[in-house]
Coordinates of C-alpha atoms in Angstrom, one line a residue:
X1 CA -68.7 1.6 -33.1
X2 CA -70.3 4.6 -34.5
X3 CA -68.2 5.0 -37.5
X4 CA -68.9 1.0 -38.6
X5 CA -72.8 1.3 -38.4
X6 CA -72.6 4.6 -40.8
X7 CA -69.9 3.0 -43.4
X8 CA -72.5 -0.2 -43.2
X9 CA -75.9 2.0 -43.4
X10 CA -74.7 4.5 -45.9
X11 CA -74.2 2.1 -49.0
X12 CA -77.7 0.3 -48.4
X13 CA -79.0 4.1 -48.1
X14 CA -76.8 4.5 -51.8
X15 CA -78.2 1.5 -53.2
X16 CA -82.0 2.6 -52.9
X17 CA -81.5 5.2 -55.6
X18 CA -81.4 2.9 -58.3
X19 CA -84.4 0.9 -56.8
X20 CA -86.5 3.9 -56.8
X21 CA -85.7 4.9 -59.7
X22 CA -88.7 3.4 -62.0
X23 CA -91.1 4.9 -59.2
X24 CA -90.5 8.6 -60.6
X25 CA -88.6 9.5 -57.5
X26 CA -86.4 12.4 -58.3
X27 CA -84.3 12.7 -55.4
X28 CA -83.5 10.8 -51.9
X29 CA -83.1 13.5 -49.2
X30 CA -80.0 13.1 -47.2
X31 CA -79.8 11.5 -43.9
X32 CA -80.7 13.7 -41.2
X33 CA -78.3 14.0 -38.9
X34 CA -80.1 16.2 -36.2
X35 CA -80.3 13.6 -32.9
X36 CA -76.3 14.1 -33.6
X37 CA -75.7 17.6 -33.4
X38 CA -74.1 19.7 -30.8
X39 CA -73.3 22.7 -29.3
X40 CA -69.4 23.2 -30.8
X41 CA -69.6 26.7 -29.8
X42 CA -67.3 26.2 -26.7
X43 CA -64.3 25.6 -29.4
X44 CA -65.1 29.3 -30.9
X45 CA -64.3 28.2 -34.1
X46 CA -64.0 30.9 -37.1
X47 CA -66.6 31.0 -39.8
X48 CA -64.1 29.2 -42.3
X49 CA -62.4 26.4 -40.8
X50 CA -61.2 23.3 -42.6
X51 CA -61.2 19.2 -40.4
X52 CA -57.5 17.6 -40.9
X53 CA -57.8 14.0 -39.7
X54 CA -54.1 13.0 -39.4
X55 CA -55.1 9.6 -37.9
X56 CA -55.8 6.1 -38.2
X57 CA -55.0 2.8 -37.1
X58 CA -52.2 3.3 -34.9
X59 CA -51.1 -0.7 -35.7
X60 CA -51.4 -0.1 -38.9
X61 CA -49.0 2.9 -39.8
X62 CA -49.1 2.5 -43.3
X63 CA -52.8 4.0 -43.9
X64 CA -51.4 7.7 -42.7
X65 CA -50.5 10.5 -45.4
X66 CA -47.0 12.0 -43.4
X67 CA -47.7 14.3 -41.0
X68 CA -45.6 16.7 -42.8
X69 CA -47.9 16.9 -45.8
X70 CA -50.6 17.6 -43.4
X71 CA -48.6 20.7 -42.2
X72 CA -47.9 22.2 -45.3
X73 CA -51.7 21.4 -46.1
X74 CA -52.5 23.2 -43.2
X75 CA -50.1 25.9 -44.0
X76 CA -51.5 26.7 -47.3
X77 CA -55.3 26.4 -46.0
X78 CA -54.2 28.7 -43.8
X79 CA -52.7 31.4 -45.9
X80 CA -56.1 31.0 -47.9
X81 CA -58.2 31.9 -45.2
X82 CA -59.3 29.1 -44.0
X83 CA -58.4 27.7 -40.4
X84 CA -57.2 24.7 -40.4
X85 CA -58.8 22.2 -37.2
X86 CA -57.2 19.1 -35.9
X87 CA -59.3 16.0 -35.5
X88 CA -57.9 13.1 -33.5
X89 CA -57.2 11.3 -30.2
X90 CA -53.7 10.9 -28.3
X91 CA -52.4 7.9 -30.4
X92 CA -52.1 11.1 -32.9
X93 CA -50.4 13.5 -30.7
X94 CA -47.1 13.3 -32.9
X95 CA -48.9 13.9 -35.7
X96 CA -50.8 16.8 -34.3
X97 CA -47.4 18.5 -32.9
X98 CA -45.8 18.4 -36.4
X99 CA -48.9 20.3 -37.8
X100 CA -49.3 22.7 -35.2
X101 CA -45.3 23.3 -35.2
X102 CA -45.6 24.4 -39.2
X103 CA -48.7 26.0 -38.9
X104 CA -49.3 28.0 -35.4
X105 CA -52.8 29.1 -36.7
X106 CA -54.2 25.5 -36.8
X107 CA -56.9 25.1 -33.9
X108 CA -56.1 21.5 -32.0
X109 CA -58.9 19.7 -31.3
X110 CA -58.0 16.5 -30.6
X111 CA -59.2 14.5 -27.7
X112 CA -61.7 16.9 -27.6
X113 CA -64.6 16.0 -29.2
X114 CA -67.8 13.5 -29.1
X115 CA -69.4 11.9 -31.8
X116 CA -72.3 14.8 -31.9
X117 CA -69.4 16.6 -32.3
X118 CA -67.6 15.7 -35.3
X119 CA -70.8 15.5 -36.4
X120 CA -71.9 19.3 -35.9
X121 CA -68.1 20.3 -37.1
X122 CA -68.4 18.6 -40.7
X123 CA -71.6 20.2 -40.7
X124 CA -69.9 23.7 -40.7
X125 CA -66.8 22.9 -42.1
X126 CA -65.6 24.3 -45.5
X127 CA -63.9 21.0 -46.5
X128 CA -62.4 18.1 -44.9
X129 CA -59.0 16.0 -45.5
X130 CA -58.3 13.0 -43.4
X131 CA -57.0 9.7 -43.5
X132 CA -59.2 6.5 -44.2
X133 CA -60.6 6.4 -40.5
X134 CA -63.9 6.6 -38.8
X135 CA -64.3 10.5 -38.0
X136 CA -64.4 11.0 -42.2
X137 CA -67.7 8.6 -42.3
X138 CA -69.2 10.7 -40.0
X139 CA -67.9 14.0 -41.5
X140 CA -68.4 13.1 -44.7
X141 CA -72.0 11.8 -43.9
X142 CA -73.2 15.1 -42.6
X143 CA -72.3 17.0 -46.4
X144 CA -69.2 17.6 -45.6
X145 CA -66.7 18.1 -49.1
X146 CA -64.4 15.2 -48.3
X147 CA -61.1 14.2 -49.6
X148 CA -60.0 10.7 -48.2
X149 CA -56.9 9.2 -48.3
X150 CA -56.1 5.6 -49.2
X151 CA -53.0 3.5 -49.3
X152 CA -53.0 -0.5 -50.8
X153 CA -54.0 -1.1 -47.4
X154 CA -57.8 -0.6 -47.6
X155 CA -60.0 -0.7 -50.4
X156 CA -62.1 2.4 -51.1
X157 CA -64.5 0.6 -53.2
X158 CA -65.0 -1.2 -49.9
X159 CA -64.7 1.0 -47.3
X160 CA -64.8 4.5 -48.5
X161 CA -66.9 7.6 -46.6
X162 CA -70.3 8.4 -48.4
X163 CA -71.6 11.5 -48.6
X164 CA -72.8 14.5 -51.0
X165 CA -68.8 15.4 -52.2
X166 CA -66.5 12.9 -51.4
X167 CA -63.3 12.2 -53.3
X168 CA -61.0 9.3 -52.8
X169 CA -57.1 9.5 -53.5
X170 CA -55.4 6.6 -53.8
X171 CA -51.8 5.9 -53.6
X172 CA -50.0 2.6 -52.8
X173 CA -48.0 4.4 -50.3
X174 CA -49.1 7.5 -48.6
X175 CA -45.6 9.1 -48.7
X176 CA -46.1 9.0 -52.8
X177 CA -48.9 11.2 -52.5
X178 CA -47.8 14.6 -53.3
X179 CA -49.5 17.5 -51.7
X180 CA -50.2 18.8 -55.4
X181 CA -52.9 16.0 -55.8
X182 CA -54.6 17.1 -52.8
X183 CA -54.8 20.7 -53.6
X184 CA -56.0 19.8 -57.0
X185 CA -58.8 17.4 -55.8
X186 CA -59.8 20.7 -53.3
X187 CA -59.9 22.8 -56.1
X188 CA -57.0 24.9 -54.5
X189 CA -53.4 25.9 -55.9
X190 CA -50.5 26.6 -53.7

């Protein structure tokens, strides 16, 4: 898929730095992204929107913050200014309904979108806060500031988005991680 050939290009594209390093080279630009962008504009999006990413494996339960810290998430991104946008297919639609039942102003969507995309969204997004799943390599990827979420399920230092601003949380189980460490990591306060 999409999401595997990004998480296996971006480290090699990580681990150049240090090999250019005695050659005087300052900076490596960032991937360009371009051939993935699309027009998003059908989804009238406000100028400050945030990406929830509720999902995951659906087999393997125990790699999803609760739904109902995405909600208040939402709920507090929300009273901030900032529109909270759902990213996901239909094996999230429970998920999806407890956000959008807490917070009425979060934009839904899920089972909308192509890879170009989520691409073209993390581009415009103010931040992003998702599960460790394949829509946050890709969102990440494209400059997006990331927060990922990690149970003991995965390993970040294997598997974790790349990108300009990414921030990994990690919490044995999900339903330890309080909202509070979130927020901080986002630079936000309740």
């Amino acid at each position: 898929s999409a999401a595997k050939l990004l998480a296996a290009v971006m480290p090699a594209a990580e681990s150049t730095v240090p090999a250019v390093a005695p050659l005087a080279i300052e900076t490596v630009p960032p991937v360009d992204f371009s051939w993935a962008m699309t027009d998003i504009s059908r989804f009238d999006l406000p100028d400050k929107y945030a990406l929830l990413v509720p999902g995951g494996s659906a087999h393997r339960p125990e790699k999803r913050w609760p739904a109902k810290r995405f909600a208040e998430l939402a709920a507090i991104l929300a009273g901030k200014g900032i529109t909270p946008v759902l990213v996901g297919g239909k094996a999230e639609a429970e998920a999806i309904k407890t956000i959008l039942d807490h917070c009425p102003e979060t934009i839904d969507l899920s089972s909308k979108t192509e890879f170009g995309d989520i691409a073209t969204l993390g581009a415009g997004a103010t931040l992003a806060v998702g599960n460790d799943t394949g829509p946050l390599h890709l969102i990440s990827a494209v400059g997006c500031k990331t927060v990922v979420l990690f149970s003991k399920a995965s390993d970040p230092n294997m598997s974790r988005p790349r990108g300009q601003d990414v921030t990994v949380l990690r919490e044995d189980d999900l339903a330890n991680l309080p909202l509070s460490a979130v927020l901080d990591s986002l630079g936000l306060e309740k």
